[in-house]
mmCIF file of C-alpha atoms in Angstrom:
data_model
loop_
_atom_site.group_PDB
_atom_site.id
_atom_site.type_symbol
_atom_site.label_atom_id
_atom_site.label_comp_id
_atom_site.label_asym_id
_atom_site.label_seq_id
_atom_site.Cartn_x
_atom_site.Cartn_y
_atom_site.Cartn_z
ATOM 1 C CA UNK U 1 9.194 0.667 -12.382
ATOM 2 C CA UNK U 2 6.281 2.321 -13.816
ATOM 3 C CA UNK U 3 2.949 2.463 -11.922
ATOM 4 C CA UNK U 4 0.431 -0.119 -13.337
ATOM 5 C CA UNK U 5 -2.341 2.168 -15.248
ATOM 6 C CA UNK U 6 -5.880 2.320 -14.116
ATOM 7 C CA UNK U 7 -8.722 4.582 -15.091
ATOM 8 C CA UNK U 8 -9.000 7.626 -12.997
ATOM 9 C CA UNK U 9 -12.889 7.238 -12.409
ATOM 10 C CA UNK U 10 -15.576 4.521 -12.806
ATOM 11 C CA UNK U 11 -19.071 5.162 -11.545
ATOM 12 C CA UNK U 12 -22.543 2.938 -11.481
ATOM 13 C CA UNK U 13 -26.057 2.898 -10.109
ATOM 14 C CA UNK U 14 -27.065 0.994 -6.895
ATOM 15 C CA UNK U 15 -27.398 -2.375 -7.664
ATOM 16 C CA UNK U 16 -25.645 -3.112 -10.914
ATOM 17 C CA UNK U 17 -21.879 -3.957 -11.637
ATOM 18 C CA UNK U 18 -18.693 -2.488 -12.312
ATOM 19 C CA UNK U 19 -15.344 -3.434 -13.960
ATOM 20 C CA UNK U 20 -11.632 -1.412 -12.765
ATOM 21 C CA UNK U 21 -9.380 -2.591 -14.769
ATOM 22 C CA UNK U 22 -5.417 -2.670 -14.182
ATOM 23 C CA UNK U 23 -3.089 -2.807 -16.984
ATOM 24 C CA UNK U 24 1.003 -3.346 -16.494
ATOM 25 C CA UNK U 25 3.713 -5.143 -18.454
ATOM 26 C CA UNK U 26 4.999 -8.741 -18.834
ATOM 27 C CA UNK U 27 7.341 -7.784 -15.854
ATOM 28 C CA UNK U 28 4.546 -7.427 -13.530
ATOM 29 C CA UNK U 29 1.060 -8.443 -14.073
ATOM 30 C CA UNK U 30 2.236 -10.730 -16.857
ATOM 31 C CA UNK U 31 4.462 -12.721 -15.093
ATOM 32 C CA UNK U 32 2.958 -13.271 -11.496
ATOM 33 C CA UNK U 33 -0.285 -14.249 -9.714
ATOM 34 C CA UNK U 34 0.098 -11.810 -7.738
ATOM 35 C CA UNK U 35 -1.754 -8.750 -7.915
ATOM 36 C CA UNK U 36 -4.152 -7.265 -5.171
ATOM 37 C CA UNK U 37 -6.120 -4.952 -4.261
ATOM 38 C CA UNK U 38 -7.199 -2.436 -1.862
ATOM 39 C CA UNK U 39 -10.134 -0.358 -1.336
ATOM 40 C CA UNK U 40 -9.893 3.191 0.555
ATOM 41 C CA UNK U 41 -12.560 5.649 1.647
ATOM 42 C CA UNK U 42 -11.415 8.909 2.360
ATOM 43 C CA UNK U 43 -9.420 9.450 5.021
ATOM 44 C CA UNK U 44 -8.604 5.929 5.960
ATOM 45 C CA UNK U 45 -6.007 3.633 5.465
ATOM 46 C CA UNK U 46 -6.815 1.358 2.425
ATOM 47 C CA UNK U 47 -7.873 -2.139 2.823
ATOM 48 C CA UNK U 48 -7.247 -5.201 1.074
ATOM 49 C CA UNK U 49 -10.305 -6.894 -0.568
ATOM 50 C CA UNK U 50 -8.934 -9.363 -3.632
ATOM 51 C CA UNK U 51 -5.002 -10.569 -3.693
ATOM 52 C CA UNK U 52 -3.523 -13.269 -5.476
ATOM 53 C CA UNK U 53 -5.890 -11.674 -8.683
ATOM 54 C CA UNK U 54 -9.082 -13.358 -7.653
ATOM 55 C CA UNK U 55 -8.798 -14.851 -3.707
ATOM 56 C CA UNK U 56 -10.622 -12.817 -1.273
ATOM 57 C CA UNK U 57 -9.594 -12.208 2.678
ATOM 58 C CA UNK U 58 -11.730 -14.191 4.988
ATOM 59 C CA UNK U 59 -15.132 -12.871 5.415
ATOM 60 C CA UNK U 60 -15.001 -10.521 3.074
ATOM 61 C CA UNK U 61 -18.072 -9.819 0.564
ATOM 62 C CA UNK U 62 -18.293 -12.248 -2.156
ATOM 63 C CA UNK U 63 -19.452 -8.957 -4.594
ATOM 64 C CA UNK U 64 -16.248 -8.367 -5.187
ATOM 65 C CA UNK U 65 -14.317 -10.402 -7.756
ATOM 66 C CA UNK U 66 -10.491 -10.404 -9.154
ATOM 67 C CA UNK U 67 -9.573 -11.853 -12.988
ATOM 68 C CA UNK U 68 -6.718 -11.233 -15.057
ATOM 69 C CA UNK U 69 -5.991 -11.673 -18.790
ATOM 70 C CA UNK U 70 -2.544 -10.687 -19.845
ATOM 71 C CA UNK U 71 -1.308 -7.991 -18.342
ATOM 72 C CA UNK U 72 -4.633 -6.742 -17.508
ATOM 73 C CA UNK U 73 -6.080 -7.462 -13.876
ATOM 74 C CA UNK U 74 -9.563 -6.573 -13.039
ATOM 75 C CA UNK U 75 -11.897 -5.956 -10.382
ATOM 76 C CA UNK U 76 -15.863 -6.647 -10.560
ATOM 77 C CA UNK U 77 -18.008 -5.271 -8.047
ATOM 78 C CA UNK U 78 -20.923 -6.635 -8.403
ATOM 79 C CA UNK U 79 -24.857 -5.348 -6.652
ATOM 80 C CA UNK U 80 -22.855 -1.833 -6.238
ATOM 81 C CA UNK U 81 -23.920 -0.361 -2.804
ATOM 82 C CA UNK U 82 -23.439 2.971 -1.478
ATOM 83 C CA UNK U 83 -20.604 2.239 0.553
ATOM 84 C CA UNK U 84 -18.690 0.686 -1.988
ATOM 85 C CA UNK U 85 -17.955 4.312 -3.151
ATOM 86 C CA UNK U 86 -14.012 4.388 -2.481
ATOM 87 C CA UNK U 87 -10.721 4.367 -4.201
ATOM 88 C CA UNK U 88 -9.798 1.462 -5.496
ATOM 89 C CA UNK U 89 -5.741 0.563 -6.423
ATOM 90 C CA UNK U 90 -4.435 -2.367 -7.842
ATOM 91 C CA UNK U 91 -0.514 -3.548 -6.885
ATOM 92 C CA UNK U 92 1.635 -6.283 -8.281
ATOM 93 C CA UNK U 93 4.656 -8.250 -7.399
ATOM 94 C CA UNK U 94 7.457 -7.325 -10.335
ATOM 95 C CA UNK U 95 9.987 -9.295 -9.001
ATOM 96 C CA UNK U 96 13.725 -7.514 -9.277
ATOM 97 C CA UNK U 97 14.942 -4.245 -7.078
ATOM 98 C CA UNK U 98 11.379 -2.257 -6.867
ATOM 99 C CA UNK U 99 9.140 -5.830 -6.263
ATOM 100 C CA UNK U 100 5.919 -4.079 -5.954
ATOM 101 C CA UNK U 101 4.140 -1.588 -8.040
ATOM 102 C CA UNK U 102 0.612 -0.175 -7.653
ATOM 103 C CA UNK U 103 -1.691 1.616 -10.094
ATOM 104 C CA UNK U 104 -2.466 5.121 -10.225
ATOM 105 C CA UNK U 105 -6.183 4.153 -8.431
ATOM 106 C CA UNK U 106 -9.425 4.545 -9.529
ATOM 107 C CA UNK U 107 -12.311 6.573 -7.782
ATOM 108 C CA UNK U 108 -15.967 4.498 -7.814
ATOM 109 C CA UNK U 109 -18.513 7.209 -7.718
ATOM 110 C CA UNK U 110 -22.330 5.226 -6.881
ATOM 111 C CA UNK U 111 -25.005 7.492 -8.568
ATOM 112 C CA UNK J 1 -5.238 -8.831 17.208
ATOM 113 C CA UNK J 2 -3.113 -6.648 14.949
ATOM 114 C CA UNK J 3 -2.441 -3.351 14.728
ATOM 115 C CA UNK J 4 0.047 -0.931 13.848
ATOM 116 C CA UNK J 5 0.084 2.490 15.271
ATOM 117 C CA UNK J 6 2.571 5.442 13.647
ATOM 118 C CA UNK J 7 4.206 8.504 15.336
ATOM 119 C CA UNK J 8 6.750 11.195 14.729
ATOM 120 C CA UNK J 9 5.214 12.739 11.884
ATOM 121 C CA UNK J 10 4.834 16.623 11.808
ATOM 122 C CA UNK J 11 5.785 19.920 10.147
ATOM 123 C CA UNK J 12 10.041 20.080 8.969
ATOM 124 C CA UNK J 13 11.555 22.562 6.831
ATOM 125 C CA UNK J 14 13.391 21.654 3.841
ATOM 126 C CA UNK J 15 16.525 19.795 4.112
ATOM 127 C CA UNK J 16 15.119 18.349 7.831
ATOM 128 C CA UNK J 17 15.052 15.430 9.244
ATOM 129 C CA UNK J 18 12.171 13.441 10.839
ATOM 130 C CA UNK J 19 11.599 9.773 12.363
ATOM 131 C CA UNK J 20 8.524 7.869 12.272
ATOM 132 C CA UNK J 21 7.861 4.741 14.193
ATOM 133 C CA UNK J 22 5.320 1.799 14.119
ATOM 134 C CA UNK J 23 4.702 0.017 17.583
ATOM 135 C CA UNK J 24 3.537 -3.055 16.484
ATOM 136 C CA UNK J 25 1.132 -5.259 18.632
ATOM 137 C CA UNK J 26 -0.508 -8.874 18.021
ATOM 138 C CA UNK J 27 2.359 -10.380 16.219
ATOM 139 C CA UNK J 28 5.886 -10.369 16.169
ATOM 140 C CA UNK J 29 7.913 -7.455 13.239
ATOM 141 C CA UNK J 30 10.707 -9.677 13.170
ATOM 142 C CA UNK J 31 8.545 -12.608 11.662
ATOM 143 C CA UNK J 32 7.562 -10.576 8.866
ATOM 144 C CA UNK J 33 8.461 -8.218 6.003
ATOM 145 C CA UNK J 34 7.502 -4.955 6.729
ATOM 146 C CA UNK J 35 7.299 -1.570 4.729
ATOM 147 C CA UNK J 36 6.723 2.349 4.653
ATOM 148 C CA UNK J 37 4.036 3.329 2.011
ATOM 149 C CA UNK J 38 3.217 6.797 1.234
ATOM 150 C CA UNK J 39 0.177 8.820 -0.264
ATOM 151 C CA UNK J 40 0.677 12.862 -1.164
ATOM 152 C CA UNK J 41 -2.136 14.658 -1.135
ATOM 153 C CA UNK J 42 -4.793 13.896 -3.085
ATOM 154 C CA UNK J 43 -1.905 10.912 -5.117
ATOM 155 C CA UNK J 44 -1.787 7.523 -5.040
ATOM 156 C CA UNK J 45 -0.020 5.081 -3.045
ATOM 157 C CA UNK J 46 4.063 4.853 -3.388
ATOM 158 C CA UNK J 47 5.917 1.964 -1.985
ATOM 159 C CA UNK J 48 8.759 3.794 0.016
ATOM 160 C CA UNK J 49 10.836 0.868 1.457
ATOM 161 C CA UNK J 50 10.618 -2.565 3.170
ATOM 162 C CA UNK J 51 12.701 -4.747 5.000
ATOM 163 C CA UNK J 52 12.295 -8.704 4.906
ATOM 164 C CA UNK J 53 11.874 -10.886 8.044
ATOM 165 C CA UNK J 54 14.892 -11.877 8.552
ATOM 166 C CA UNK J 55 16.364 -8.465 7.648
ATOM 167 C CA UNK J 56 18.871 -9.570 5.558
ATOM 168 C CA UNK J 57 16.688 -7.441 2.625
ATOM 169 C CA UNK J 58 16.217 -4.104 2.177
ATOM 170 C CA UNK J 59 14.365 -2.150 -0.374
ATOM 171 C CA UNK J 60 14.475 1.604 -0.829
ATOM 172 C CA UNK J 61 12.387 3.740 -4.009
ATOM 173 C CA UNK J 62 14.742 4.976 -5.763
ATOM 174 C CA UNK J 63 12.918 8.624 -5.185
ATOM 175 C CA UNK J 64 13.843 8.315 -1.156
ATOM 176 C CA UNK J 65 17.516 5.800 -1.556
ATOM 177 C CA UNK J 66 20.101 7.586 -0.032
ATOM 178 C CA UNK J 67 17.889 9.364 2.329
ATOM 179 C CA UNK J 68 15.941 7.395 4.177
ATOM 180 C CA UNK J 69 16.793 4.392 6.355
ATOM 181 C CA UNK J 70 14.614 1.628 7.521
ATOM 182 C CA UNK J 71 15.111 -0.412 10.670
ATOM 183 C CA UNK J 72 13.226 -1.922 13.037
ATOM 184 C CA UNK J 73 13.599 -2.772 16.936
ATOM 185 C CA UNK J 74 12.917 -6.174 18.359
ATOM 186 C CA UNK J 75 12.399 -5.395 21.758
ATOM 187 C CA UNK J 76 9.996 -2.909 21.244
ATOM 188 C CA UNK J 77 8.522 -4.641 18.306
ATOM 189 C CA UNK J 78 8.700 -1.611 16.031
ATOM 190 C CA UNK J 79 9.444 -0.529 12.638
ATOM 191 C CA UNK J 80 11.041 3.247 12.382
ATOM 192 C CA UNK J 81 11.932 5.183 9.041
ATOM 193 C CA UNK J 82 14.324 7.839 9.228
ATOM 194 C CA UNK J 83 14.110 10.476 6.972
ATOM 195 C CA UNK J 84 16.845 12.823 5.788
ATOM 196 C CA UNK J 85 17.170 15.651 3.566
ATOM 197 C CA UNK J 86 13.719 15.819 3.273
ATOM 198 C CA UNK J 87 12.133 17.742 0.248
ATOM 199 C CA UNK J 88 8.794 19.199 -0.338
ATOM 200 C CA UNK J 89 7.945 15.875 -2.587
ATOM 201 C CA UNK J 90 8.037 13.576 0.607
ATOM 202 C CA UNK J 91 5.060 15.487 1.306
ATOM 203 C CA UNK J 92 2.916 12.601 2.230
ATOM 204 C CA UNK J 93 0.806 10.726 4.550
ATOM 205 C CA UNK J 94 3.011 7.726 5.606
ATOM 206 C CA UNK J 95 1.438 4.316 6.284
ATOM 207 C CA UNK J 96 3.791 1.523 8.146
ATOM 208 C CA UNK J 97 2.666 -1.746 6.867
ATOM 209 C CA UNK J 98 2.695 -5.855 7.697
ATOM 210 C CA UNK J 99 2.770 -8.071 4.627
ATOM 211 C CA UNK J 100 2.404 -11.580 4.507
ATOM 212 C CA UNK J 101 3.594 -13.139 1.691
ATOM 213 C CA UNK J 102 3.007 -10.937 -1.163
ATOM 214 C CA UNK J 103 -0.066 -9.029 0.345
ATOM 215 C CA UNK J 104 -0.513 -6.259 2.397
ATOM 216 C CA UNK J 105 -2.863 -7.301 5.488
ATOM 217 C CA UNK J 106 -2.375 -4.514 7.668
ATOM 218 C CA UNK J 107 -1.950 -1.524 7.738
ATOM 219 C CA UNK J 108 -1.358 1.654 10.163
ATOM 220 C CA UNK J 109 -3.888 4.588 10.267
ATOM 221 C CA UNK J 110 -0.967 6.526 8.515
ATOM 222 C CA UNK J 111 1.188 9.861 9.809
ATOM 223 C CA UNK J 112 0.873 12.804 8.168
ATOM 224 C CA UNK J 113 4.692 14.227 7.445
ATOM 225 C CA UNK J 114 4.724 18.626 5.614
ATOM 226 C CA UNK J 115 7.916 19.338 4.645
ATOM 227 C CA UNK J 116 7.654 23.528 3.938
ATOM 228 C CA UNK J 117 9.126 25.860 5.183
#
């Protein structure tokens, strides 16, 4: 299974918003609701913060928002703050022998 | 509340073998699929393996089958990996992981596992 493809680095000024996009195949993003995603700052385990493409853990900051088109997922961070500077991945189910793929992440950089 | 807390990582030469465990506290491994995730240096994340609740289901990348066995312990509610033959690409920091459903929720604070020699 290849890893879904995101781009390597995304970066935005305090305040506005930002789009990560994660692109697979029919097998994966295509097919299923179910694509996540987890944010991780640097030297810490990552963190879930959208799964099922657009529902959000309890609690958790409604600036961040999941969509999907296709085989395209995305993730909108919205009224970017300084600590949302992280790596971001995406990961969805693909069903068969290797159920689970994630992207290649994508590093947020806040200017 | 839930956590999940690795050891047995290290330093092992090529073509060693190392162990990890996960002590797992707050809920119950047995209720849950479980899984080994790995990140080399400076890479992205890698599903390694998972096993399914009721254990009957086992999943291995195909980049570790052969080598590595997952299993977990019910009376010490923990999840171990064994690792085998171990190369200088299983260079990695390995995270033990609860899902529920299709979702990771938690995660370990990941083991760091050099394989040089």
């Amino acid at each position: 299974q290849s890893a879904l493809t995101q781009p390597a680095s995304v970066s935005g000024s305090p305040g506005q918003s930002i789009t990560i996009s994660c692109t697979g195949t029919i097998s994966d993003v295509g097919s299923y609701n179910l694509v996540s995603w987890y944010q991780q700052h640097p030297g810490k385990a990552p963190k879930v913060i959208i799964y099922e493409v657009s529902k959000r853990p309890s609690g958790f900051s409604n600036r961040f928002s999941g969509s999907k088109s296709g085989n395209t997922a995305s993730l909108t961070i919205s009224g970017l703050q300084a600590e949302d500077e992280a790596d971001y991945y995406c990961c969805s189910y693909a069903g068969g022998s290797s159920p689970w793929v994630f992207g290649g992440g994508t590093k947020l950089t806040v200017l | 509340q839930v956590q999940l807390v690795e050891s047995g990582g290290g330093l092992v030469k090529p073509g060693g073998s190392l162990r990890l465990s996960c002590a797992a506290s707050g809920f119950t491994v047995s209720d849950y699929y479980m899984s080994w995730i790995r990140q080399a240096p400076g890479k992205g994340l890698e599903w390694v393996s998972y096993i399914s609740d009721g254990g009957t289901t086992i999943y291995y990348a195909d980049s570790v089958r052969g080598r590595f066995t997952i299993s977990r312990d019910s009376a010490r509610n923990s999840l171990y990996l064994q690792m085998n033959s171990l190369r200088a690409e299983d260079t990695a920091v390995y995270y033990c992981a609860k899902l529920s459903g299709f979702l990771i929720d938690y995660w370990g604070q990941g083991m760091l596992v050099t394989v040089s020699s």
